[in-house]
mmCIF file of C-alpha atoms in Angstrom:
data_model
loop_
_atom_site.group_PDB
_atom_site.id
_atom_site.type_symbol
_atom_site.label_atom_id
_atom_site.label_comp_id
_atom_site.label_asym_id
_atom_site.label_seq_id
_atom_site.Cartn_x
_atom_site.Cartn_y
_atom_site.Cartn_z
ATOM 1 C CA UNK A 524 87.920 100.292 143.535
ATOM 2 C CA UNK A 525 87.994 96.887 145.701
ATOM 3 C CA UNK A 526 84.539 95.990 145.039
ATOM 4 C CA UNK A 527 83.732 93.011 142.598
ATOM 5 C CA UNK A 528 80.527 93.758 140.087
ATOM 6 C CA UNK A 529 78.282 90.837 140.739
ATOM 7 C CA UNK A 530 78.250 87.778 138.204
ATOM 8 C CA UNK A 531 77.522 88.610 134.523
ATOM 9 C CA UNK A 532 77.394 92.562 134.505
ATOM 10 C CA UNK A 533 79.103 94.534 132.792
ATOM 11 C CA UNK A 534 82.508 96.418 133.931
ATOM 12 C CA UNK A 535 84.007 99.627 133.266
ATOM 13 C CA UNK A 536 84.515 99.459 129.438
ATOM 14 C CA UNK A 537 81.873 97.331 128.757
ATOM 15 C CA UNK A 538 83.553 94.096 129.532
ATOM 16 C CA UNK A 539 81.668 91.282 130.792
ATOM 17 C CA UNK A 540 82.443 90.917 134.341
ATOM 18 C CA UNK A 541 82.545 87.208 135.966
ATOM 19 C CA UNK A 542 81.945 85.818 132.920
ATOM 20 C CA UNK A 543 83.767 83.900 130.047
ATOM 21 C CA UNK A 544 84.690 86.745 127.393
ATOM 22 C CA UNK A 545 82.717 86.548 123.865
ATOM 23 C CA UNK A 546 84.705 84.692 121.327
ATOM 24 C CA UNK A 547 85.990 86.325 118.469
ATOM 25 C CA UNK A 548 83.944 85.257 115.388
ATOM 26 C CA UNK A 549 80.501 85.403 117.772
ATOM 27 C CA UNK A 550 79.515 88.127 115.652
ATOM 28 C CA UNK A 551 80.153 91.050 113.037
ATOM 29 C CA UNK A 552 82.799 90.947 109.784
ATOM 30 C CA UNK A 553 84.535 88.047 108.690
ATOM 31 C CA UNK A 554 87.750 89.053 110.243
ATOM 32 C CA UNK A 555 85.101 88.461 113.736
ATOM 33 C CA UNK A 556 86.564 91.689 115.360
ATOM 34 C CA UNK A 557 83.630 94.127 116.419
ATOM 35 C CA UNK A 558 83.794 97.040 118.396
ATOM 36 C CA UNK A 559 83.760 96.066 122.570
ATOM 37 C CA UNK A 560 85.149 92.433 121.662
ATOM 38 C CA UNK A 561 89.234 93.539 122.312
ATOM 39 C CA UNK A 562 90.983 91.686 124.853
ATOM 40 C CA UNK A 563 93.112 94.055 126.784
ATOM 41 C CA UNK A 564 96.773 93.687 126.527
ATOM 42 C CA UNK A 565 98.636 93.288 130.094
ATOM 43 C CA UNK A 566 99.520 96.659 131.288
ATOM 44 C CA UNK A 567 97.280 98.922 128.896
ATOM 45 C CA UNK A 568 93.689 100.616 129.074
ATOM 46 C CA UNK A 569 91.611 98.862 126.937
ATOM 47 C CA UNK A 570 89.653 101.409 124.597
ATOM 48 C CA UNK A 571 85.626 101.269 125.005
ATOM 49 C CA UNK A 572 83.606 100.477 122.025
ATOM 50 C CA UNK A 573 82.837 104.167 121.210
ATOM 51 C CA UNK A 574 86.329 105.082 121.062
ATOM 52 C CA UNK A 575 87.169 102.018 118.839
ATOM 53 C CA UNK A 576 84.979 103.136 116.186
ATOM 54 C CA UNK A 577 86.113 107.116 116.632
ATOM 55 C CA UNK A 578 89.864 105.611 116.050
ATOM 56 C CA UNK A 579 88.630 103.772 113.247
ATOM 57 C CA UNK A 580 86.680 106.499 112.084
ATOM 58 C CA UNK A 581 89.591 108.834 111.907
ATOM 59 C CA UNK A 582 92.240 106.323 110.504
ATOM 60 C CA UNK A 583 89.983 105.815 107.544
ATOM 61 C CA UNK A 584 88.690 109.204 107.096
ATOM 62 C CA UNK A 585 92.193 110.776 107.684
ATOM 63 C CA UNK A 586 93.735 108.531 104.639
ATOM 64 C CA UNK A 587 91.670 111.881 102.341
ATOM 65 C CA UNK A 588 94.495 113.844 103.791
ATOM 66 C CA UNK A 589 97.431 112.533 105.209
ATOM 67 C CA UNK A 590 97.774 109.757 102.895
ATOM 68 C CA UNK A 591 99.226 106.257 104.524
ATOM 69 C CA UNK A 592 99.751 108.231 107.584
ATOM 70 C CA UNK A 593 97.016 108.742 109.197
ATOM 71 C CA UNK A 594 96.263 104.801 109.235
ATOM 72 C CA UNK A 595 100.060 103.950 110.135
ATOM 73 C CA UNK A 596 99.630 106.794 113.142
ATOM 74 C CA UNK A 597 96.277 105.631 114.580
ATOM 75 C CA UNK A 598 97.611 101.421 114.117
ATOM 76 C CA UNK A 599 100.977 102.303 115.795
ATOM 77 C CA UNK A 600 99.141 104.293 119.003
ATOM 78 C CA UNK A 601 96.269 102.142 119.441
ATOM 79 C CA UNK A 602 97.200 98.290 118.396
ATOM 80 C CA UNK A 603 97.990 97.164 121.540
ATOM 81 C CA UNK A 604 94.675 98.494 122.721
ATOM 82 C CA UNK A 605 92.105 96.673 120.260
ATOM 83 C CA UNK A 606 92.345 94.166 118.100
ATOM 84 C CA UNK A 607 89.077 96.134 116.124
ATOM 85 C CA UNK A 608 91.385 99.286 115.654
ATOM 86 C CA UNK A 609 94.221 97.352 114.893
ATOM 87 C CA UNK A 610 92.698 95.490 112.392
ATOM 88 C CA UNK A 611 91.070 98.188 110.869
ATOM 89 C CA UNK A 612 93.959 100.118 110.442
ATOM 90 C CA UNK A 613 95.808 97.243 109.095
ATOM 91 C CA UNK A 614 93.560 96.847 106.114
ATOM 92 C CA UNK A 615 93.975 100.943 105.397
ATOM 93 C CA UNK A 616 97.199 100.981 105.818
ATOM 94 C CA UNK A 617 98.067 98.208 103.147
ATOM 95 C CA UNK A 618 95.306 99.481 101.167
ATOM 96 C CA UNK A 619 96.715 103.138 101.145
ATOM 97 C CA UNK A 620 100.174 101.801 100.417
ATOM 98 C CA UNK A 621 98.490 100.004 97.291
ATOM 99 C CA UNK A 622 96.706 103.244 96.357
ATOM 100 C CA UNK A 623 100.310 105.176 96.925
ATOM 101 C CA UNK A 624 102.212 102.768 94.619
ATOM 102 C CA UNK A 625 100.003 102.862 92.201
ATOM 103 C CA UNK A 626 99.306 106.354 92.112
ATOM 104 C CA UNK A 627 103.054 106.703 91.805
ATOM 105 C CA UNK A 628 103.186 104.046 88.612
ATOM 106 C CA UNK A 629 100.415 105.696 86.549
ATOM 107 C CA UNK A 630 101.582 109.355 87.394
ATOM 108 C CA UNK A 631 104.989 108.120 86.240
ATOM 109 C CA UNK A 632 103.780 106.900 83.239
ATOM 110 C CA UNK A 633 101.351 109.957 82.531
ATOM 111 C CA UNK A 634 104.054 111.900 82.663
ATOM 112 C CA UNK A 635 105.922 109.655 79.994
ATOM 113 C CA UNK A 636 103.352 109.662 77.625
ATOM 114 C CA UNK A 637 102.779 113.468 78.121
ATOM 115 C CA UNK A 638 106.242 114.159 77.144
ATOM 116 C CA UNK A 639 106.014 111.720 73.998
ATOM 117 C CA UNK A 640 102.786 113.206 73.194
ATOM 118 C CA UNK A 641 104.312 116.372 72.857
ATOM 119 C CA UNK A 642 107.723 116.056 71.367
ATOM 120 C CA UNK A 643 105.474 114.344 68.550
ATOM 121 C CA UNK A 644 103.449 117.314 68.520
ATOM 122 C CA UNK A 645 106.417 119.740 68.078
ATOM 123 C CA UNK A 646 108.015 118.007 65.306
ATOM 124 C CA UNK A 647 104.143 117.350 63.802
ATOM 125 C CA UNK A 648 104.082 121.358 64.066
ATOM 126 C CA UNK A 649 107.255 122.046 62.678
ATOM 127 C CA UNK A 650 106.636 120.035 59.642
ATOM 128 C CA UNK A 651 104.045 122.312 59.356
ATOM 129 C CA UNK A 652 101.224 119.492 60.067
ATOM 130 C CA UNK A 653 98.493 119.617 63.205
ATOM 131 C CA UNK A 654 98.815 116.900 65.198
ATOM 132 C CA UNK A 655 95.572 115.014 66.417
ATOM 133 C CA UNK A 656 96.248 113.546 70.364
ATOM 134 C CA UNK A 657 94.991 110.085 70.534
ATOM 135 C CA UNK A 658 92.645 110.956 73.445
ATOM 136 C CA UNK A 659 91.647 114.757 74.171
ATOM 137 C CA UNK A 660 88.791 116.623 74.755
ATOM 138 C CA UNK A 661 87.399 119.847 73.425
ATOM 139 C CA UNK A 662 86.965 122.310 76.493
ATOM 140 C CA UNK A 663 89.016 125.525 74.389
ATOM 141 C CA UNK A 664 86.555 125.906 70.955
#
């Protein structure tokens, strides 16, 4: 504490120190957000570059089990703290949502056309008739 790191090394997290910051869009994605490149928010730790991708990691990777959670948990904690995260998680999130909603639809209508499937299948039986599914498959011979 109290002592400056000369002009153009690096600080604590891997910032440049005494120098102008790297632009967004310098390099990486198209959204220009790499790991290390987060301006720190007044009043908050700015995450290094290692845990950026860790957070990242684990937003993605926990969507296999929590659903839209984990990515709405891991944006929510760490936004303020990189934009990489943050943007990240954004894309999860709205893409787990998607994934939610339509998991939702087509269940709903599997369901539906379960049910039809087999009330015509009872009355096919009880007219003595076997009834032939549209789509099946022959696991039980």
């Amino acid at each position: 504490y109290g002592q400056q790191a000369p002009y153009g090394q690096q600080g604590p997290y891997g910032q440049q120190v005494g120098s102008q910051p790297v632009p967004y869009g310098a390099v990486g994605d198209p959204s220009g957000i790499t790991p290390g490149m987060a301006p720190p928010i007044p009043g908050s730790i700015p995450m290094r570059p290692d845990e950026e991708r860790q957070w990242a990691l684990l937003g993605n990777v926990g969507v296999l089990i929590l659903g839209f959670i984990s990515p709405l948990v891991v944006w929510l904690m760490y936004k303020d703290r990189s934009a990489f995260v943050a943007e990240n998680m954004r894309r999860t999130l709205n893409f787990a949502i998607l994934s939610t909603i339509i998991g939702l639809f087509t269940f709903g209508l599997w369901i539906i056309v379960f049910y039809v499937l087999a009330i015509i299948a009872g009355v096919t039986a009880n007219r003595g008739q076997v009834y032939k599914y549209p789509f099946n498959v022959n696991w039980v011979k």
